[in-house]
Amino acid sequence: RAPRPGGFAVPAFVGVLAVNLANNQMRIHENILMLETAKATTETVSALRAGASQMKAEQKASDINDVDKVMEEINDVTDMQREIQDALGTPVGMAADLDDDELLGELDELEAEDLDDQMMAGVAPAPITAAPAAAAPAMPSVPKAAPVAPAAEADEDAELAALEAEMAL
Protein backbone atom coordinates (compact mmCIF):
# COMPACT_ATOMS: atom_id res chain seq x y z
CA ARG A 1 0.00 0.00 0.00
CA ALA A 2 1.21 3.40 -0.93
CA PRO A 3 0.50 6.32 1.39
CA ARG A 4 -1.75 9.04 0.04
CA PRO A 5 -1.20 12.73 0.60
CA GLY A 6 -3.97 12.77 3.22
CA GLY A 7 -2.24 10.01 5.12
CA PHE A 8 -4.44 7.17 3.85
CA ALA A 9 -3.07 4.13 2.05
CA VAL A 10 -4.67 3.13 -1.32
CA PRO A 11 -4.99 -0.60 -1.88
CA ALA A 12 -3.35 -1.92 -5.12
CA PHE A 13 -6.53 -3.59 -6.32
CA VAL A 14 -8.21 -0.17 -6.83
CA GLY A 15 -6.36 0.18 -10.15
CA VAL A 16 -7.61 -3.24 -11.19
CA LEU A 17 -11.17 -2.22 -10.26
CA ALA A 18 -10.86 0.94 -12.38
CA VAL A 19 -9.75 -1.10 -15.41
CA ASN A 20 -12.62 -3.57 -14.87
CA LEU A 21 -15.10 -0.68 -14.58
CA ALA A 22 -13.84 0.84 -17.86
CA ASN A 23 -14.17 -2.55 -19.59
CA ASN A 24 -17.72 -2.94 -18.29
CA GLN A 25 -18.67 0.53 -19.57
CA MET A 26 -17.24 -0.34 -22.98
CA ARG A 27 -19.31 -3.58 -23.10
CA ILE A 28 -22.45 -1.63 -22.17
CA HIS A 29 -21.81 0.88 -24.99
CA GLU A 30 -21.21 -1.99 -27.44
CA ASN A 31 -24.49 -3.61 -26.37
CA ILE A 32 -26.38 -0.32 -26.81
CA LEU A 33 -24.91 0.05 -30.31
CA MET A 34 -25.84 -3.54 -31.23
CA LEU A 35 -29.40 -3.01 -29.95
CA GLU A 36 -29.78 0.18 -32.01
CA THR A 37 -28.46 -1.63 -35.09
CA ALA A 38 -30.83 -4.56 -34.52
CA LYS A 39 -33.76 -2.15 -34.14
CA ALA A 40 -32.85 -0.35 -37.39
CA THR A 41 -32.55 -3.70 -39.18
CA THR A 42 -35.94 -4.82 -37.87
CA GLU A 43 -37.55 -1.56 -39.03
CA THR A 44 -35.94 -1.92 -42.47
CA VAL A 45 -37.16 -5.50 -42.89
CA SER A 46 -40.63 -4.46 -41.72
CA ALA A 47 -40.73 -1.65 -44.29
CA LEU A 48 -39.56 -4.01 -47.05
CA ARG A 49 -42.20 -6.54 -46.05
CA ALA A 50 -44.94 -3.86 -46.17
CA GLY A 51 -43.71 -2.70 -49.60
CA ALA A 52 -43.74 -6.24 -51.00
CA SER A 53 -47.24 -6.79 -49.64
CA GLN A 54 -48.48 -3.56 -51.26
CA MET A 55 -46.84 -4.53 -54.58
CA LYS A 56 -48.65 -7.90 -54.50
CA ALA A 57 -51.97 -6.14 -53.87
CA GLU A 58 -51.36 -3.77 -56.79
CA GLN A 59 -50.44 -6.65 -59.09
CA LYS A 60 -53.67 -8.43 -58.26
CA ALA A 61 -55.53 -5.31 -59.41
CA SER A 62 -53.86 -5.49 -62.85
CA ASP A 63 -53.75 -9.00 -64.28
CA ILE A 64 -51.46 -9.62 -67.28
CA ASN A 65 -54.42 -10.87 -69.30
CA ASP A 66 -56.22 -7.57 -68.69
CA VAL A 67 -53.13 -5.67 -69.81
CA ASP A 68 -52.88 -7.78 -72.98
CA LYS A 69 -56.57 -7.19 -73.70
CA VAL A 70 -56.23 -3.41 -73.27
CA MET A 71 -53.15 -3.31 -75.51
CA GLU A 72 -54.97 -5.34 -78.18
CA GLU A 73 -57.91 -2.90 -78.05
CA ILE A 74 -55.53 0.04 -78.41
CA ASN A 75 -53.86 -1.59 -81.43
CA ASP A 76 -57.27 -2.29 -83.02
CA VAL A 77 -58.42 1.29 -82.55
CA THR A 78 -55.10 2.61 -83.92
CA ASP A 79 -55.36 0.36 -86.99
CA MET A 80 -58.95 1.48 -87.59
CA GLN A 81 -57.93 5.15 -87.30
CA ARG A 82 -55.09 4.56 -89.78
CA GLU A 83 -57.54 2.96 -92.25
CA ILE A 84 -59.90 5.93 -91.88
CA GLN A 85 -57.04 8.39 -92.54
CA ASP A 86 -55.95 6.38 -95.59
CA ALA A 87 -59.53 6.37 -96.92
CA LEU A 88 -59.84 10.12 -96.42
CA GLY A 89 -56.50 10.70 -98.17
CA THR A 90 -57.44 8.65 -101.24
CA PRO A 91 -58.28 10.88 -104.21
CA VAL A 92 -61.80 10.60 -105.65
CA GLY A 93 -63.34 11.53 -108.98
CA MET A 94 -60.98 13.07 -111.55
CA ALA A 95 -58.16 13.30 -109.00
CA ALA A 96 -58.18 9.50 -108.70
CA ASP A 97 -57.25 9.21 -112.40
CA LEU A 98 -54.27 11.57 -112.17
CA ASP A 99 -50.73 10.32 -111.98
CA ASP A 100 -47.94 12.44 -110.45
CA ASP A 101 -45.44 11.50 -113.17
CA GLU A 102 -48.00 12.32 -115.83
CA LEU A 103 -48.73 15.71 -114.25
CA LEU A 104 -45.03 16.57 -114.01
CA GLY A 105 -44.55 15.66 -117.66
CA GLU A 106 -47.46 17.90 -118.67
CA LEU A 107 -45.97 20.78 -116.63
CA ASP A 108 -42.61 20.35 -118.40
CA GLU A 109 -44.39 20.47 -121.79
CA LEU A 110 -46.24 23.66 -120.84
CA GLU A 111 -43.04 25.33 -119.70
CA ALA A 112 -41.28 24.32 -122.93
CA GLU A 113 -44.16 25.72 -125.02
CA ASP A 114 -44.06 28.99 -123.05
CA LEU A 115 -40.31 29.27 -123.64
CA ASP A 116 -40.78 28.59 -127.37
CA ASP A 117 -43.48 31.28 -127.60
CA GLN A 118 -41.23 33.83 -125.90
CA MET A 119 -38.31 33.03 -128.17
CA MET A 120 -40.48 33.27 -131.29
CA ALA A 121 -41.75 36.68 -130.19
CA GLY A 122 -38.17 37.86 -129.65
CA VAL A 123 -38.64 38.37 -125.97
CA ALA A 124 -35.90 37.10 -123.75
CA PRO A 125 -37.16 34.89 -120.98
CA ALA A 126 -37.48 36.70 -117.72
CA PRO A 127 -34.64 35.78 -115.41
CA ILE A 128 -35.59 34.14 -112.21
CA THR A 129 -34.60 36.41 -109.36
CA ALA A 130 -34.87 36.06 -105.68
CA ALA A 131 -37.31 38.20 -103.77
CA PRO A 132 -35.75 41.43 -102.47
CA ALA A 133 -34.22 40.98 -99.09
CA ALA A 134 -36.03 42.71 -96.26
CA ALA A 135 -34.09 45.37 -94.42
CA ALA A 136 -32.35 44.04 -91.34
CA PRO A 137 -33.98 45.10 -88.08
CA ALA A 138 -32.19 47.80 -86.10
CA MET A 139 -29.94 46.44 -83.40
CA PRO A 140 -29.71 47.98 -79.93
CA SER A 141 -26.62 50.04 -79.18
CA VAL A 142 -23.83 48.69 -77.03
CA PRO A 143 -23.38 50.46 -73.67
CA LYS A 144 -20.11 52.37 -73.44
CA ALA A 145 -19.92 52.82 -69.65
CA ALA A 146 -18.60 50.10 -67.34
CA PRO A 147 -21.30 48.23 -65.44
CA VAL A 148 -21.90 49.44 -61.88
CA ALA A 149 -22.11 46.81 -59.11
CA PRO A 150 -25.30 46.89 -57.05
CA ALA A 151 -25.01 48.24 -53.50
CA ALA A 152 -25.49 44.77 -51.98
CA GLU A 153 -22.41 43.44 -53.80
CA ALA A 154 -20.36 46.47 -52.72
CA ASP A 155 -21.36 45.84 -49.08
CA GLU A 156 -20.37 42.19 -49.39
CA ASP A 157 -17.02 43.20 -50.90
CA ALA A 158 -16.38 45.59 -47.98
CA GLU A 159 -17.26 42.87 -45.44
CA LEU A 160 -14.95 40.41 -47.22
CA ALA A 161 -12.10 42.93 -47.17
CA ALA A 162 -12.65 43.55 -43.43
CA LEU A 163 -12.57 39.80 -42.71
CA GLU A 164 -9.41 39.37 -44.76
CA ALA A 165 -7.78 42.21 -42.78
CA GLU A 166 -8.74 40.51 -39.49
CA MET A 167 -7.37 37.18 -40.66
CA ALA A 168 -4.04 38.80 -41.56
CA LEU A 169 -3.52 39.84 -37.90
Coordinates of N, CA, C and O in Angstrom, one line a residue:
R1 N 0.8 -1.2 0.0 CA 0.0 0.0 0.0 C 0.9 1.2 0.0 O 1.8 1.4 0.8
A2 N 0.5 2.2 -0.9 CA 1.2 3.4 -0.9 C 0.5 4.5 -0.1 O -0.8 4.5 -0.2
P3 N 1.2 5.3 0.6 CA 0.5 6.3 1.4 C 0.0 7.4 0.5 O 0.7 7.8 -0.5
R4 N -1.2 7.9 0.8 CA -1.8 9.0 0.0 C -1.4 10.3 0.7 O -1.0 10.4 1.9
P5 N -1.6 11.4 0.0 CA -1.2 12.7 0.6 C -2.0 13.0 1.9 O -1.5 13.7 2.7
G6 N -3.2 12.5 2.0 CA -4.0 12.8 3.2 C -3.6 11.8 4.3 O -4.2 11.8 5.4
G7 N -2.7 10.9 4.1 CA -2.2 10.0 5.1 C -2.9 8.7 5.0 O -2.7 7.8 5.8
F8 N -3.8 8.5 4.0 CA -4.4 7.2 3.8 C -3.7 6.3 2.8 O -3.2 6.8 1.8
A9 N -3.7 5.1 3.0 CA -3.1 4.1 2.1 C -4.1 3.7 1.0 O -5.3 3.4 1.4
V10 N -3.8 3.6 -0.3 CA -4.7 3.1 -1.3 C -4.3 1.7 -1.7 O -3.2 1.4 -2.0
P11 N -5.3 0.8 -1.6 CA -5.0 -0.6 -1.9 C -4.6 -0.7 -3.4 O -5.1 0.0 -4.2
A12 N -3.8 -1.7 -3.8 CA -3.3 -1.9 -5.1 C -4.5 -2.4 -6.0 O -4.5 -2.2 -7.2
F13 N -5.5 -3.0 -5.5 CA -6.5 -3.6 -6.3 C -7.5 -2.5 -6.8 O -8.3 -2.7 -7.7
V14 N -7.4 -1.3 -6.4 CA -8.2 -0.2 -6.8 C -7.9 0.1 -8.3 O -8.8 0.3 -9.1
G15 N -6.7 0.0 -8.7 CA -6.4 0.2 -10.2 C -7.0 -0.9 -11.0 O -7.5 -0.7 -12.1
V16 N -7.0 -2.1 -10.5 CA -7.6 -3.2 -11.2 C -9.1 -3.0 -11.3 O -9.7 -3.3 -12.3
L17 N -9.7 -2.5 -10.2 CA -11.2 -2.2 -10.3 C -11.5 -1.1 -11.3 O -12.5 -1.2 -12.0
A18 N -10.6 -0.1 -11.4 CA -10.9 0.9 -12.4 C -10.8 0.4 -13.8 O -11.6 0.8 -14.7
V19 N -9.9 -0.5 -14.1 CA -9.8 -1.1 -15.4 C -11.0 -2.0 -15.7 O -11.6 -1.9 -16.8
N20 N -11.4 -2.7 -14.7 CA -12.6 -3.6 -14.9 C -13.9 -2.7 -15.1 O -14.7 -3.0 -15.9
L21 N -14.0 -1.6 -14.4 CA -15.1 -0.7 -14.6 C -15.1 -0.1 -16.0 O -16.1 0.0 -16.7
A22 N -14.0 0.3 -16.5 CA -13.8 0.8 -17.9 C -14.2 -0.2 -18.9 O -14.9 0.1 -19.9
N23 N -13.8 -1.5 -18.7 CA -14.2 -2.6 -19.6 C -15.7 -2.8 -19.6 O -16.3 -3.0 -20.6
N24 N -16.3 -2.7 -18.4 CA -17.7 -2.9 -18.3 C -18.5 -1.8 -19.0 O -19.5 -2.1 -19.7
Q25 N -18.0 -0.6 -18.9 CA -18.7 0.5 -19.6 C -18.6 0.3 -21.1 O -19.5 0.6 -21.8
M26 N -17.4 -0.1 -21.5 CA -17.2 -0.3 -23.0 C -18.2 -1.4 -23.5 O -18.8 -1.3 -24.5
R27 N -18.4 -2.5 -22.7 CA -19.3 -3.6 -23.1 C -20.7 -3.0 -23.2 O -21.5 -3.4 -24.0
I28 N -21.1 -2.2 -22.2 CA -22.4 -1.6 -22.2 C -22.7 -0.8 -23.4 O -23.7 -0.9 -24.1
H29 N -21.7 0.1 -23.8 CA -21.8 0.9 -25.0 C -21.9 0.0 -26.2 O -22.7 0.3 -27.2
E30 N -21.1 -1.1 -26.3 CA -21.2 -2.0 -27.4 C -22.6 -2.6 -27.5 O -23.2 -2.7 -28.6
N31 N -23.2 -3.0 -26.4 CA -24.5 -3.6 -26.4 C -25.6 -2.6 -26.8 O -26.5 -3.0 -27.6
I32 N -25.4 -1.4 -26.4 CA -26.4 -0.3 -26.8 C -26.3 -0.1 -28.3 O -27.3 -0.1 -29.0
L33 N -25.1 -0.1 -28.9 CA -24.9 0.1 -30.3 C -25.5 -1.1 -31.1 O -26.2 -1.0 -32.1
M34 N -25.3 -2.3 -30.6 CA -25.8 -3.5 -31.2 C -27.4 -3.5 -31.2 O -28.0 -3.9 -32.1
L35 N -27.9 -3.1 -30.1 CA -29.4 -3.0 -30.0 C -30.0 -2.0 -30.9 O -31.0 -2.2 -31.6
E36 N -29.3 -0.8 -31.1 CA -29.8 0.2 -32.0 C -29.7 -0.3 -33.4 O -30.6 -0.1 -34.3
T37 N -28.6 -1.1 -33.7 CA -28.5 -1.6 -35.1 C -29.5 -2.7 -35.3 O -30.1 -2.7 -36.4
A38 N -29.8 -3.5 -34.4 CA -30.8 -4.6 -34.5 C -32.2 -3.9 -34.7 O -33.0 -4.4 -35.6
K39 N -32.5 -2.8 -34.0 CA -33.8 -2.1 -34.1 C -33.9 -1.6 -35.5 O -34.9 -1.7 -36.2
A40 N -32.8 -0.9 -36.0 CA -32.8 -0.4 -37.4 C -33.0 -1.4 -38.4 O -33.8 -1.3 -39.4
T41 N -32.4 -2.6 -38.3 CA -32.6 -3.7 -39.2 C -34.0 -4.2 -39.2 O -34.6 -4.5 -40.2
T42 N -34.6 -4.3 -38.0 CA -35.9 -4.8 -37.9 C -36.9 -3.9 -38.6 O -37.8 -4.3 -39.3
E43 N -36.7 -2.6 -38.4 CA -37.6 -1.6 -39.0 C -37.4 -1.6 -40.5 O -38.4 -1.5 -41.3
T44 N -36.2 -1.8 -41.0 CA -35.9 -1.9 -42.5 C -36.6 -3.1 -43.1 O -37.3 -3.0 -44.1
V45 N -36.5 -4.3 -42.4 CA -37.2 -5.5 -42.9 C -38.7 -5.3 -42.9 O -39.4 -5.7 -43.8
S46 N -39.2 -4.7 -41.8 CA -40.6 -4.5 -41.7 C -41.1 -3.6 -42.9 O -42.2 -3.9 -43.5
A47 N -40.4 -2.5 -43.2 CA -40.7 -1.7 -44.3 C -40.7 -2.4 -45.6 O -41.6 -2.2 -46.5
L48 N -39.7 -3.2 -45.8 CA -39.6 -4.0 -47.1 C -40.7 -5.0 -47.2 O -41.3 -5.2 -48.3
R49 N -41.1 -5.6 -46.1 CA -42.2 -6.5 -46.0 C -43.5 -5.8 -46.4 O -44.3 -6.3 -47.2
A50 N -43.7 -4.6 -45.9 CA -44.9 -3.9 -46.2 C -44.9 -3.4 -47.6 O -46.0 -3.5 -48.3
G51 N -43.8 -3.1 -48.2 CA -43.7 -2.7 -49.6 C -44.0 -3.9 -50.5 O -44.7 -3.7 -51.5
A52 N -43.5 -5.0 -50.2 CA -43.7 -6.2 -51.0 C -45.2 -6.6 -50.9 O -45.8 -7.0 -52.0
S53 N -45.8 -6.5 -49.8 CA -47.2 -6.8 -49.6 C -48.1 -5.8 -50.5 O -49.0 -6.3 -51.2
Q54 N -47.7 -4.6 -50.5 CA -48.5 -3.6 -51.3 C -48.3 -3.8 -52.8 O -49.2 -3.7 -53.5
M55 N -47.1 -4.2 -53.2 CA -46.8 -4.5 -54.6 C -47.7 -5.7 -55.0 O -48.3 -5.7 -56.1
K56 N -47.8 -6.7 -54.2 CA -48.7 -7.9 -54.5 C -50.1 -7.5 -54.7 O -50.8 -7.9 -55.6
A57 N -50.6 -6.6 -53.8 CA -52.0 -6.1 -53.9 C -52.2 -5.4 -55.2 O -53.2 -5.5 -55.8
E58 N -51.2 -4.5 -55.6 CA -51.4 -3.8 -56.8 C -51.3 -4.7 -58.0 O -52.0 -4.5 -59.0
Q59 N -50.5 -5.7 -58.0 CA -50.4 -6.6 -59.1 C -51.7 -7.4 -59.3 O -52.1 -7.7 -60.4
K60 N -52.4 -7.7 -58.2 CA -53.7 -8.4 -58.3 C -54.7 -7.6 -59.0 O -55.6 -8.1 -59.7
A61 N -54.6 -6.2 -58.8 CA -55.5 -5.3 -59.4 C -55.3 -5.2 -60.9 O -56.2 -4.9 -61.7
S62 N -54.1 -5.5 -61.4 CA -53.9 -5.5 -62.8 C -53.3 -6.8 -63.3 O -52.1 -7.0 -63.2
D63 N -54.1 -7.7 -63.8 CA -53.8 -9.0 -64.3 C -53.1 -8.8 -65.7 O -53.5 -8.0 -66.5
I64 N -52.2 -9.7 -66.0 CA -51.5 -9.6 -67.3 C -52.4 -9.8 -68.4 O -52.3 -9.2 -69.5
N65 N -53.4 -10.6 -68.2 CA -54.4 -10.9 -69.3 C -55.2 -9.6 -69.6 O -55.5 -9.3 -70.7
D66 N -55.5 -8.8 -68.5 CA -56.2 -7.6 -68.7 C -55.3 -6.6 -69.5 O -55.8 -5.9 -70.3
V67 N -54.1 -6.6 -69.1 CA -53.1 -5.7 -69.8 C -53.0 -6.0 -71.3 O -53.1 -5.2 -72.2
D68 N -52.9 -7.3 -71.6 CA -52.9 -7.8 -73.0 C -54.1 -7.4 -73.7 O -54.1 -6.9 -74.9
K69 N -55.3 -7.5 -73.1 CA -56.6 -7.2 -73.7 C -56.6 -5.7 -74.0 O -57.0 -5.3 -75.1
V70 N -56.2 -4.9 -73.1 CA -56.2 -3.4 -73.3 C -55.3 -3.0 -74.4 O -55.6 -2.2 -75.3
M71 N -54.1 -3.6 -74.4 CA -53.2 -3.3 -75.5 C -53.7 -3.7 -76.9 O -53.5 -3.0 -77.9
E72 N -54.4 -4.9 -76.9 CA -55.0 -5.3 -78.2 C -56.1 -4.4 -78.6 O -56.1 -4.0 -79.8
E73 N -56.9 -3.9 -77.7 CA -57.9 -2.9 -78.0 C -57.3 -1.6 -78.6 O -57.8 -1.0 -79.6
I74 N -56.2 -1.2 -78.0 CA -55.5 0.0 -78.4 C -55.0 -0.2 -79.8 O -55.1 0.7 -80.7
N75 N -54.4 -1.3 -80.1 CA -53.9 -1.6 -81.4 C -55.0 -1.6 -82.5 O -54.8 -1.1 -83.6
D76 N -56.1 -2.2 -82.1 CA -57.3 -2.3 -83.0 C -57.8 -0.9 -83.4 O -58.0 -0.6 -84.5
V77 N -57.9 -0.1 -82.3 CA -58.4 1.3 -82.6 C -57.4 2.1 -83.4 O -57.8 2.8 -84.3
T78 N -56.1 1.9 -83.1 CA -55.1 2.6 -83.9 C -55.1 2.2 -85.4 O -55.1 3.0 -86.3
D79 N -55.3 0.9 -85.6 CA -55.4 0.4 -87.0 C -56.6 0.9 -87.7 O -56.5 1.3 -88.9
M80 N -57.7 1.0 -87.0 CA -58.9 1.5 -87.6 C -58.8 3.0 -87.9 O -59.2 3.4 -89.0
Q81 N -58.2 3.7 -87.0 CA -57.9 5.1 -87.3 C -57.0 5.3 -88.5 O -57.2 6.2 -89.3
R82 N -56.0 4.5 -88.6 CA -55.1 4.6 -89.8 C -55.8 4.3 -91.1 O -55.6 5.0 -92.1
E83 N -56.7 3.3 -91.1 CA -57.5 3.0 -92.3 C -58.5 4.1 -92.6 O -58.6 4.5 -93.8
I84 N -59.0 4.8 -91.6 CA -59.9 5.9 -91.9 C -59.1 7.1 -92.5 O -59.5 7.7 -93.5
Q85 N -57.9 7.3 -92.0 CA -57.0 8.4 -92.5 C -56.6 8.1 -94.0 O -56.6 8.9 -94.8
D86 N -56.3 6.8 -94.2 CA -56.0 6.4 -95.6 C -57.1 6.6 -96.5 O -57.0 7.0 -97.7
A87 N -58.3 6.2 -96.1 CA -59.5 6.4 -96.9 C -59.8 7.8 -97.2 O -60.2 8.2 -98.3
L88 N -59.6 8.7 -96.2 CA -59.8 10.1 -96.4 C -58.8 10.7 -97.3 O -59.0 11.7 -98.0
G89 N -57.6 10.2 -97.3 CA -56.5 10.7 -98.2 C -56.5 10.2 -99.6 O -55.8 10.7 -100.4
T90 N -57.4 9.2 -99.9 CA -57.4 8.7 -101.2 C -58.2 9.6 -102.1 O -59.3 10.0 -101.8
P91 N -57.6 10.0 -103.3 CA -58.3 10.9 -104.2 C -59.5 10.2 -104.8 O -59.6 9.0 -105.0
V92 N -60.5 11.1 -105.1 CA -61.8 10.6 -105.6 C -62.1 11.4 -106.9 O -61.6 12.5 -107.1
G93 N -62.9 10.9 -107.8 CA -63.3 11.5 -109.0 C -62.2 11.6 -110.0 O -61.4 10.7 -110.2
M94 N -62.0 12.8 -110.6 CA -61.0 13.1 -111.5 C -59.6 12.9 -110.9 O -58.7 12.5 -111.6
A95 N -59.5 13.3 -109.7 CA -58.2 13.3 -109.0 C -57.7 11.9 -108.9 O -56.5 11.6 -108.8
A96 N -58.6 10.9 -108.8 CA -58.2 9.5 -108.7 C -57.5 9.0 -110.0 O -56.7 8.1 -109.9
D97 N -57.8 9.6 -111.1 CA -57.3 9.2 -112.4 C -55.9 9.9 -112.7 O -55.3 9.5 -113.7
L98 N -55.5 10.8 -111.9 CA -54.3 11.6 -112.2 C -53.1 10.8 -111.6 O -53.1 10.2 -110.6
D99 N -52.0 11.0 -112.4 CA -50.7 10.3 -112.0 C -49.7 11.4 -111.8 O -49.6 12.3 -112.6
D100 N -48.9 11.4 -110.7 CA -47.9 12.4 -110.5 C -46.9 12.6 -111.6 O -46.6 13.7 -112.0
D101 N -46.4 11.4 -112.1 CA -45.4 11.5 -113.2 C -46.0 12.1 -114.4 O -45.4 12.9 -115.1
E102 N -47.3 11.8 -114.7 CA -48.0 12.3 -115.8 C -48.2 13.8 -115.7 O -48.0 14.6 -116.6
L103 N -48.6 14.3 -114.5 CA -48.7 15.7 -114.3 C -47.4 16.5 -114.4 O -47.4 17.6 -115.0
L104 N -46.3 15.9 -113.9 CA -45.0 16.6 -114.0 C -44.6 16.7 -115.5 O -44.0 17.7 -115.9
G105 N -44.9 15.6 -116.2 CA -44.5 15.7 -117.7 C -45.3 16.7 -118.4 O -44.8 17.5 -119.2
E106 N -46.6 16.9 -118.1 CA -47.5 17.9 -118.7 C -47.0 19.3 -118.3 O -46.9 20.2 -119.1
L107 N -46.5 19.5 -117.0 CA -46.0 20.8 -116.6 C -44.7 21.1 -117.4 O -44.5 22.2 -117.9
D108 N -43.8 20.1 -117.6 CA -42.6 20.4 -118.4 C -43.0 20.8 -119.8 O -42.3 21.7 -120.4
E109 N -44.0 20.1 -120.4 CA -44.4 20.5 -121.8 C -44.9 21.9 -121.9 O -44.6 22.6 -122.8
L110 N -45.7 22.3 -120.9 CA -46.2 23.7 -120.8 C -45.1 24.7 -120.7 O -45.1 25.7 -121.4
E111 N -44.2 24.4 -119.9 CA -43.0 25.3 -119.7 C -42.2 25.4 -121.0 O -41.8 26.5 -121.4
A112 N -42.0 24.3 -121.7 CA -41.3 24.3 -122.9 C -42.0 25.1 -124.0 O -41.4 25.9 -124.7
E113 N -43.4 25.0 -124.1 CA -44.2 25.7 -125.0 C -44.1 27.2 -124.7 O -43.9 28.0 -125.6
D114 N -44.1 27.6 -123.4 CA -44.1 29.0 -123.0 C -42.7 29.6 -123.5 O -42.6 30.7 -124.0
L115 N -41.6 28.8 -123.3 CA -40.3 29.3 -123.6 C -40.2 29.4 -125.2 O -39.7 30.4 -125.7
D116 N -40.8 28.5 -125.9 CA -40.8 28.6 -127.4 C -41.5 29.8 -127.8 O -41.1 30.6 -128.7
D117 N -42.7 30.1 -127.2 CA -43.5 31.3 -127.6 C -42.7 32.6 -127.3 O -42.7 33.5 -128.2
Q118 N -42.0 32.6 -126.2 CA -41.2 33.8 -125.9 C -40.1 34.0 -126.9 O -39.8 35.1 -127.3
M119 N -39.4 32.9 -127.3 CA -38.3 33.0 -128.2 C -38.8 33.4 -129.6 O -38.1 34.2 -130.3
M120 N -39.9 32.9 -130.0 CA -40.5 33.3 -131.3 C -40.9 34.7 -131.3 O -40.8 35.4 -132.4
A121 N -41.3 35.3 -130.2 CA -41.7 36.7 -130.2 C -40.6 37.6 -130.0 O -40.7 38.8 -130.1
G122 N -39.4 37.1 -129.8 CA -38.2 37.9 -129.6 C -38.0 38.4 -128.2 O -37.2 39.3 -128.0
V123 N -38.7 37.9 -127.3 CA -38.6 38.4 -126.0 C -37.8 37.4 -125.2 O -38.0 36.2 -125.3
A124 N -36.8 38.0 -124.6 CA -35.9 37.1 -123.8 C -36.7 36.6 -122.5 O -37.5 37.4 -122.0
P125 N -36.5 35.4 -122.2 CA -37.2 34.9 -121.0 C -36.8 35.7 -119.8 O -35.6 36.1 -119.6
A126 N -37.7 35.9 -118.9 CA -37.5 36.7 -117.7 C -36.6 35.9 -116.8 O -36.9 34.7 -116.5
P127 N -35.5 36.5 -116.3 CA -34.6 35.8 -115.4 C -35.4 35.6 -114.1 O -36.2 36.4 -113.6
I128 N -35.0 34.5 -113.5 CA -35.6 34.1 -112.2 C -34.7 34.8 -111.2 O -33.5 34.6 -111.1
T129 N -35.3 35.7 -110.4 CA -34.6 36.4 -109.4 C -35.2 36.1 -108.0 O -36.4 35.8 -107.9
A130 N -34.4 36.3 -107.0 CA -34.9 36.1 -105.7 C -35.7 37.3 -105.2 O -35.5 38.4 -105.7
A131 N -36.5 37.1 -104.3 CA -37.3 38.2 -103.8 C -36.4 39.2 -103.1 O -35.3 38.7 -102.5
P132 N -36.7 40.5 -103.1 CA -35.7 41.4 -102.5 C -35.6 41.1 -101.0 O -36.6 40.8 -100.3
A133 N -34.4 41.3 -100.5 CA -34.2 41.0 -99.1 C -34.8 42.1 -98.2 O -34.7 43.3 -98.6
A134 N -35.4 41.7 -97.2 CA -36.0 42.7 -96.3 C -34.9 43.4 -95.5 O -33.8 42.8 -95.3
A135 N -35.1 44.6 -95.2 CA -34.1 45.4 -94.4 C -33.9 44.7 -93.1 O -34.8 44.3 -92.4
A136 N -32.7 44.7 -92.6 CA -32.4 44.0 -91.3 C -32.9 44.9 -90.2 O -32.9 46.1 -90.3
P137 N -33.4 44.3 -89.2 CA -34.0 45.1 -88.1 C -32.9 45.9 -87.4 O -31.7 45.4 -87.3
A138 N -33.2 47.0 -86.8 CA -32.2 47.8 -86.1 C -31.8 47.1 -84.8 O -32.6 46.5 -84.1
M139 N -30.5 47.1 -84.6 CA -29.9 46.4 -83.4 C -29.8 47.5 -82.3 O -29.5 48.6 -82.6
P140 N -29.9 47.0 -81.0 CA -29.7 48.0 -79.9 C -28.2 48.4 -79.8 O -27.4 47.7 -80.2
S141 N -28.0 49.6 -79.3 CA -26.6 50.0 -79.2 C -25.9 49.4 -78.0 O -26.6 49.0 -77.0
V142 N -24.6 49.3 -78.1 CA -23.8 48.7 -77.0 C -23.5 49.7 -76.0 O -23.1 50.8 -76.3
P143 N -23.7 49.5 -74.7 CA -23.4 50.5 -73.7 C -21.9 50.7 -73.6 O -21.1 49.8 -73.8
K144 N -21.5 52.0 -73.4 CA -20.1 52.4 -73.4 C -19.5 52.5 -72.0 O -18.3 52.4 -71.8
A145 N -20.4 52.7 -71.0 CA -19.9 52.8 -69.6 C -19.7 51.4 -69.0 O -20.4 50.5 -69.4
A146 N -18.8 51.4 -68.1 CA -18.6 50.1 -67.3 C -19.8 49.8 -66.4 O -20.4 50.7 -65.9
P147 N -20.2 48.5 -66.3 CA -21.3 48.2 -65.4 C -21.0 48.6 -64.0 O -19.9 48.5 -63.5
V148 N -22.0 49.0 -63.3 CA -21.9 49.4 -61.9 C -22.4 48.3 -61.0 O -23.5 47.8 -61.3
A149 N -21.7 47.9 -60.0 CA -22.1 46.8 -59.1 C -23.2 47.3 -58.2 O -23.2 48.4 -57.7
P150 N -24.2 46.5 -58.0 CA -25.3 46.9 -57.1 C -24.7 47.1 -55.7 O -23.7 46.6 -55.3
A151 N -25.5 47.9 -54.8 CA -25.0 48.2 -53.5 C -24.8 47.0 -52.6 O -23.9 47.0 -51.8
A152 N -25.6 46.0 -52.8 CA -25.5 44.8 -52.0 C -24.1 44.1 -52.2 O -23.5 43.6 -51.3
E153 N -23.7 44.1 -53.5 CA -22.4 43.4 -53.8 C -21.3 44.3 -53.2 O -20.3 43.8 -52.8
A154 N -21.4 45.6 -53.3 CA -20.4 46.5 -52.7 C -20.2 46.3 -51.2 O -19.1 46.2 -50.7
D155 N -21.4 46.1 -50.5 CA -21.4 45.8 -49.1 C -20.7 44.5 -48.8 O -19.9 44.4 -47.9
E156 N -21.0 43.5 -49.6 CA -20.4 42.2 -49.4 C -18.9 42.3 -49.6 O -18.1 41.7 -48.9
D157 N -18.4 43.0 -50.6 CA -17.0 43.2 -50.9 C -16.3 43.9 -49.7 O -15.2 43.5 -49.3
A158 N -17.0 44.9 -49.1 CA -16.4 45.6 -48.0 C -16.3 44.7 -46.8 O -15.2 44.6 -46.1
E159 N -17.3 43.8 -46.5 CA -17.3 42.9 -45.4 C -16.1 41.9 -45.7 O -15.4 41.5 -44.7
L160 N -16.0 41.4 -46.9 CA -15.0 40.4 -47.2 C -13.6 41.0 -47.0 O -12.7 40.4 -46.4
A161 N -13.4 42.3 -47.4 CA -12.1 42.9 -47.2 C -11.8 43.1 -45.7 O -10.7 42.9 -45.2
A162 N -12.8 43.4 -44.9 CA -12.7 43.6 -43.4 C -12.2 42.2 -42.8 O -11.4 42.2 -42.0
L163 N -12.9 41.1 -43.2 CA -12.6 39.8 -42.7 C -11.2 39.4 -43.1 O -10.4 38.8 -42.3
E164 N -10.8 39.7 -44.3 CA -9.4 39.4 -44.8 C -8.4 40.1 -43.9 O -7.3 39.6 -43.6
A165 N -8.7 41.4 -43.6 CA -7.8 42.2 -42.8 C -7.6 41.6 -41.4 O -6.6 41.6 -40.8
E166 N -8.8 41.1 -40.8 CA -8.7 40.5 -39.5 C -7.9 39.2 -39.5 O -7.2 38.9 -38.6
M167 N -8.1 38.4 -40.6 CA -7.4 37.2 -40.7 C -5.9 37.4 -40.8 O -5.1 36.6 -40.4
A168 N -5.5 38.5 -41.4 CA -4.0 38.8 -41.6 C -3.4 39.1 -40.2 O -2.2 38.9 -40.1
L169 N -4.1 39.5 -39.2 CA -3.5 39.8 -37.9 C -3.0 38.7 -37.2 O -2.9 37.7 -37.1

